[in-house]
């Protein structure tokens, strides 16, 4: 057996068993080879002695045996190479399928996350829109209610003012008639002067109160409504 054949056997063994177990298998192979060679040599010697073969015949027989062993090793090497190629193809195919499966699952997960994110964003937008519409409606209702209340208050004040004026005018007229009946000039009578003064003061007070009440339906209410909307 030549050096190249031994190297080839070692390479095939390295591919099959791996670099970790190569020294162990190399030692075993060397031991088995020595034992086989020893057994083959002993068997050849015994056969030579038994058959009376000469040295040339022994050499030829040994050569034939070695050739047979070499052929067997060549067949074994070829078989190992084929098995190694098949194993490498199977591993590559499995790795490719696994990568495709992982890529597909990753794409599906990303698509689901995008869909869920879009749905959540849409729901939040709709909720904010509904909330804004609700607040706007409440602000409108509040503004209308304040406006109606202010109009009612103004109407009540106007009615009260009118009734007071009528009452004061009636009292002044009665007082004036009483003064005329007593035969005294109205302008010089202290009672008449006091009555006229009271009527004027009352009218002035009512007008002032009504002016102070009117802004309730003006810009202040609009500001409050705007603040409510804010």
Coordinates of C-alpha atoms in Angstrom, one line a residue:
X1 CA 0.0 0.0 0.0
X2 CA 1.5 3.3 -1.1
X3 CA 1.6 6.6 0.8
X4 CA -1.1 8.2 -1.4
X5 CA -3.4 5.4 -0.6
X6 CA -2.8 5.8 3.1
X7 CA -3.4 9.6 2.9
X8 CA -6.6 9.0 0.9
X9 CA -7.8 6.6 3.6
X10 CA -7.1 9.1 6.3
X11 CA -9.0 11.9 4.4
X12 CA -12.0 9.6 4.0
X13 CA -11.9 8.7 7.6
X14 CA -11.6 12.4 8.6
X15 CA -14.8 13.2 6.6
X16 CA -16.7 10.3 8.1
X17 CA -15.7 10.3 11.8
X18 CA -14.7 14.0 12.2
X19 CA -11.5 15.6 13.4
X20 CA -12.2 14.8 17.1
X21 CA -12.2 11.1 16.8
X22 CA -9.6 10.8 13.9
X23 CA -6.6 10.1 16.2
X24 CA -8.5 7.3 18.0
X25 CA -9.6 5.7 14.7
X26 CA -6.1 6.1 13.2
X27 CA -4.6 4.2 16.1
X28 CA -7.2 1.5 15.8
X29 CA -6.7 1.2 12.1
X30 CA -2.9 0.9 12.5
X31 CA -3.3 -1.7 15.1
X32 CA -5.8 -3.7 13.0
X33 CA -3.5 -3.3 9.9
X34 CA -0.5 -4.6 11.8
X35 CA -2.5 -7.5 13.1
X36 CA -3.9 -8.2 9.7
X37 CA -0.5 -8.0 8.1
X38 CA 0.9 -10.3 10.8
X39 CA -1.9 -12.8 10.3
X40 CA -1.6 -12.6 6.5
X41 CA 2.1 -13.0 6.7
X42 CA 1.8 -15.9 9.1
X43 CA -0.8 -17.5 6.9
X44 CA 1.3 -17.0 3.8
X45 CA 4.3 -18.6 5.5
X46 CA 2.3 -21.5 6.7
X47 CA 0.8 -22.0 3.3
X48 CA 4.2 -21.8 1.7
X49 CA 5.6 -24.3 4.1
X50 CA 2.7 -26.6 3.7
X51 CA 2.6 -26.4 -0.1
X52 CA 6.4 -26.1 -0.5
X53 CA 6.1 -23.0 -2.5
X54 CA 9.3 -21.0 -3.2
X55 CA 9.9 -17.4 -2.4
X56 CA 8.7 -16.1 -5.8
X57 CA 5.3 -17.8 -5.4
X58 CA 5.0 -16.4 -1.8
X59 CA 5.7 -12.9 -3.1
X60 CA 3.2 -13.3 -5.9
X61 CA 0.6 -14.5 -3.5
X62 CA 1.2 -11.7 -1.1
X63 CA 1.0 -9.2 -4.0
X64 CA -2.3 -10.6 -5.1
X65 CA -3.6 -10.3 -1.6
X66 CA -2.5 -6.8 -1.3
X67 CA -4.0 -6.0 -4.6
X68 CA -7.3 -7.5 -3.4
X69 CA -7.1 -5.4 -0.3
X70 CA -6.4 -2.3 -2.3
X71 CA -9.4 -2.9 -4.5
X72 CA -11.6 -3.4 -1.4
X73 CA -10.3 -0.1 0.1
X74 CA -11.0 1.7 -3.2
X75 CA -14.5 0.4 -3.2
X76 CA -14.9 1.4 0.4
X77 CA -13.6 4.9 -0.3
X78 CA -15.9 5.3 -3.2
X79 CA -18.9 4.2 -1.1
X80 CA -17.9 6.6 1.7
X81 CA -17.6 9.5 -0.8
X82 CA -21.0 8.8 -2.2
X83 CA -22.5 8.7 1.3
X84 CA -20.8 11.9 2.2
X85 CA -22.2 13.6 -0.9
X86 CA -25.7 12.4 -0.2
X87 CA -25.4 13.6 3.4
X88 CA -24.2 17.0 2.4
X89 CA -27.1 17.4 -0.1
X90 CA -29.6 16.3 2.5
X91 CA -28.3 18.8 5.0
X92 CA -28.3 21.6 2.5
X93 CA -31.9 20.8 1.4
X94 CA -33.1 20.7 5.0
X95 CA -31.3 24.0 5.8
X96 CA -32.9 25.7 2.8
X97 CA -36.4 24.5 3.7
X98 CA -35.9 25.6 7.3
X99 CA -34.8 29.1 6.1
X100 CA -37.8 29.4 3.8
X101 CA -40.2 28.4 6.6
X102 CA -38.7 30.9 9.0
X103 CA -38.9 33.7 6.4
X104 CA -42.5 32.9 5.7
X105 CA -43.5 32.8 9.4
X106 CA -41.6 36.0 10.0
X107 CA -43.5 37.7 7.1
X108 CA -46.8 36.5 8.5
X109 CA -46.0 37.8 12.0
X110 CA -45.0 41.2 10.6
X111 CA -48.2 41.4 8.5
X112 CA -50.3 40.6 11.5
X113 CA -48.6 43.2 13.7
X114 CA -49.1 45.9 11.0
X115 CA -52.8 45.0 10.7
X116 CA -53.3 45.1 14.4
X117 CA -51.4 48.4 14.7
X118 CA -53.5 50.0 12.0
X119 CA -56.7 48.7 13.6
X120 CA -55.7 50.1 17.0
X121 CA -54.8 53.5 15.4
X122 CA -58.1 53.6 13.6
X123 CA -60.1 52.8 16.8
X124 CA -58.2 55.5 18.7
X125 CA -58.9 58.1 16.0
X126 CA -62.6 57.2 16.0
X127 CA -62.8 57.4 19.8
X128 CA -61.1 60.9 19.8
X129 CA -63.5 62.1 17.0
X130 CA -66.6 60.8 18.9
X131 CA -65.3 62.4 22.1
X132 CA -64.7 65.8 20.3
X133 CA -68.2 65.7 18.8
X134 CA -69.7 64.9 22.2
X135 CA -67.9 67.8 23.8
X136 CA -68.9 70.1 21.0
X137 CA -72.5 69.1 21.4
X138 CA -72.4 69.6 25.1
X139 CA -70.8 73.0 24.6
X140 CA -73.5 74.0 22.1
X141 CA -76.3 72.8 24.5
X142 CA -74.7 74.7 27.4
X143 CA -74.4 77.8 25.3
X144 CA -78.1 77.6 24.2
X145 CA -79.1 77.0 27.8
X146 CA -77.2 80.0 29.1
X147 CA -78.6 82.1 26.3
X148 CA -82.2 81.1 27.2
X149 CA -81.5 81.7 30.9
X150 CA -80.1 85.1 30.2
X151 CA -83.0 86.0 28.0
X152 CA -85.5 84.8 30.6
X153 CA -83.7 86.8 33.3
X154 CA -83.7 89.9 31.1
X155 CA -87.4 89.4 30.4
X156 CA -88.1 89.0 34.1
X157 CA -86.1 92.1 35.0
X158 CA -87.8 94.1 32.2
X159 CA -91.3 92.9 33.4
X160 CA -90.4 93.8 37.0
X161 CA -89.1 97.2 35.9
X162 CA -92.2 97.9 34.0
X163 CA -94.4 96.9 36.9
X164 CA -92.4 99.1 39.3
X165 CA -92.6 102.0 36.9
X166 CA -96.3 101.6 36.6
X167 CA -96.7 101.4 40.4
X168 CA -94.6 104.4 40.9
X169 CA -96.3 106.4 38.2
X170 CA -99.7 105.4 39.7
X171 CA -98.5 106.5 43.2
X172 CA -97.2 109.7 41.8
X173 CA -100.5 110.4 40.0
X174 CA -102.5 109.7 43.1
X175 CA -100.1 111.9 45.1
X176 CA -100.5 114.6 42.5
X177 CA -104.3 114.3 42.6
X178 CA -104.2 114.5 46.4
X179 CA -102.0 117.6 46.2
X180 CA -104.4 119.3 43.7
X181 CA -107.3 118.4 45.9
X182 CA -105.7 120.1 48.9
X183 CA -105.3 123.3 46.8
X184 CA -101.5 123.4 47.0
X185 CA -99.1 123.9 44.1
X186 CA -97.4 120.6 43.2
X187 CA -94.0 122.1 42.5
X188 CA -93.8 123.8 45.9
X189 CA -95.1 120.8 47.9
X190 CA -92.3 118.8 49.7
X191 CA -94.3 115.6 49.4
X192 CA -94.6 116.1 45.6
X193 CA -91.0 116.9 45.3
X194 CA -90.0 113.8 47.3
X195 CA -92.3 111.6 45.2
X196 CA -90.9 112.8 42.0
X197 CA -87.4 112.3 43.3
X198 CA -88.2 108.8 44.4
X199 CA -89.6 107.9 41.0
X200 CA -86.4 109.3 39.3
X201 CA -84.1 107.4 41.7
X202 CA -86.1 104.2 41.2
X203 CA -86.0 104.5 37.4
X204 CA -82.2 105.2 37.5
X205 CA -81.6 102.2 39.9
X206 CA -83.6 99.8 37.7
X207 CA -81.8 101.0 34.5
X208 CA -78.5 100.5 36.2
X209 CA -79.4 96.9 37.4
X210 CA -80.7 96.1 33.9
X211 CA -77.5 97.3 32.3
X212 CA -75.4 95.2 34.7
X213 CA -77.4 92.1 33.9
X214 CA -77.3 92.4 30.1
X215 CA -73.6 91.2 29.7
X216 CA -74.6 87.8 31.0
X217 CA -75.7 87.0 27.5
X218 CA -72.8 88.7 25.8
X219 CA -69.1 88.0 25.4
X220 CA -68.6 86.5 29.0
X221 CA -70.9 83.6 28.2
X222 CA -69.1 83.0 24.9
X223 CA -65.8 83.0 26.7
X224 CA -67.1 80.5 29.2
X225 CA -68.5 78.3 26.5
X226 CA -65.1 78.5 24.6
X227 CA -63.3 77.5 27.8
X228 CA -65.7 74.6 28.3
X229 CA -64.9 73.5 24.8
X230 CA -61.2 73.8 25.4

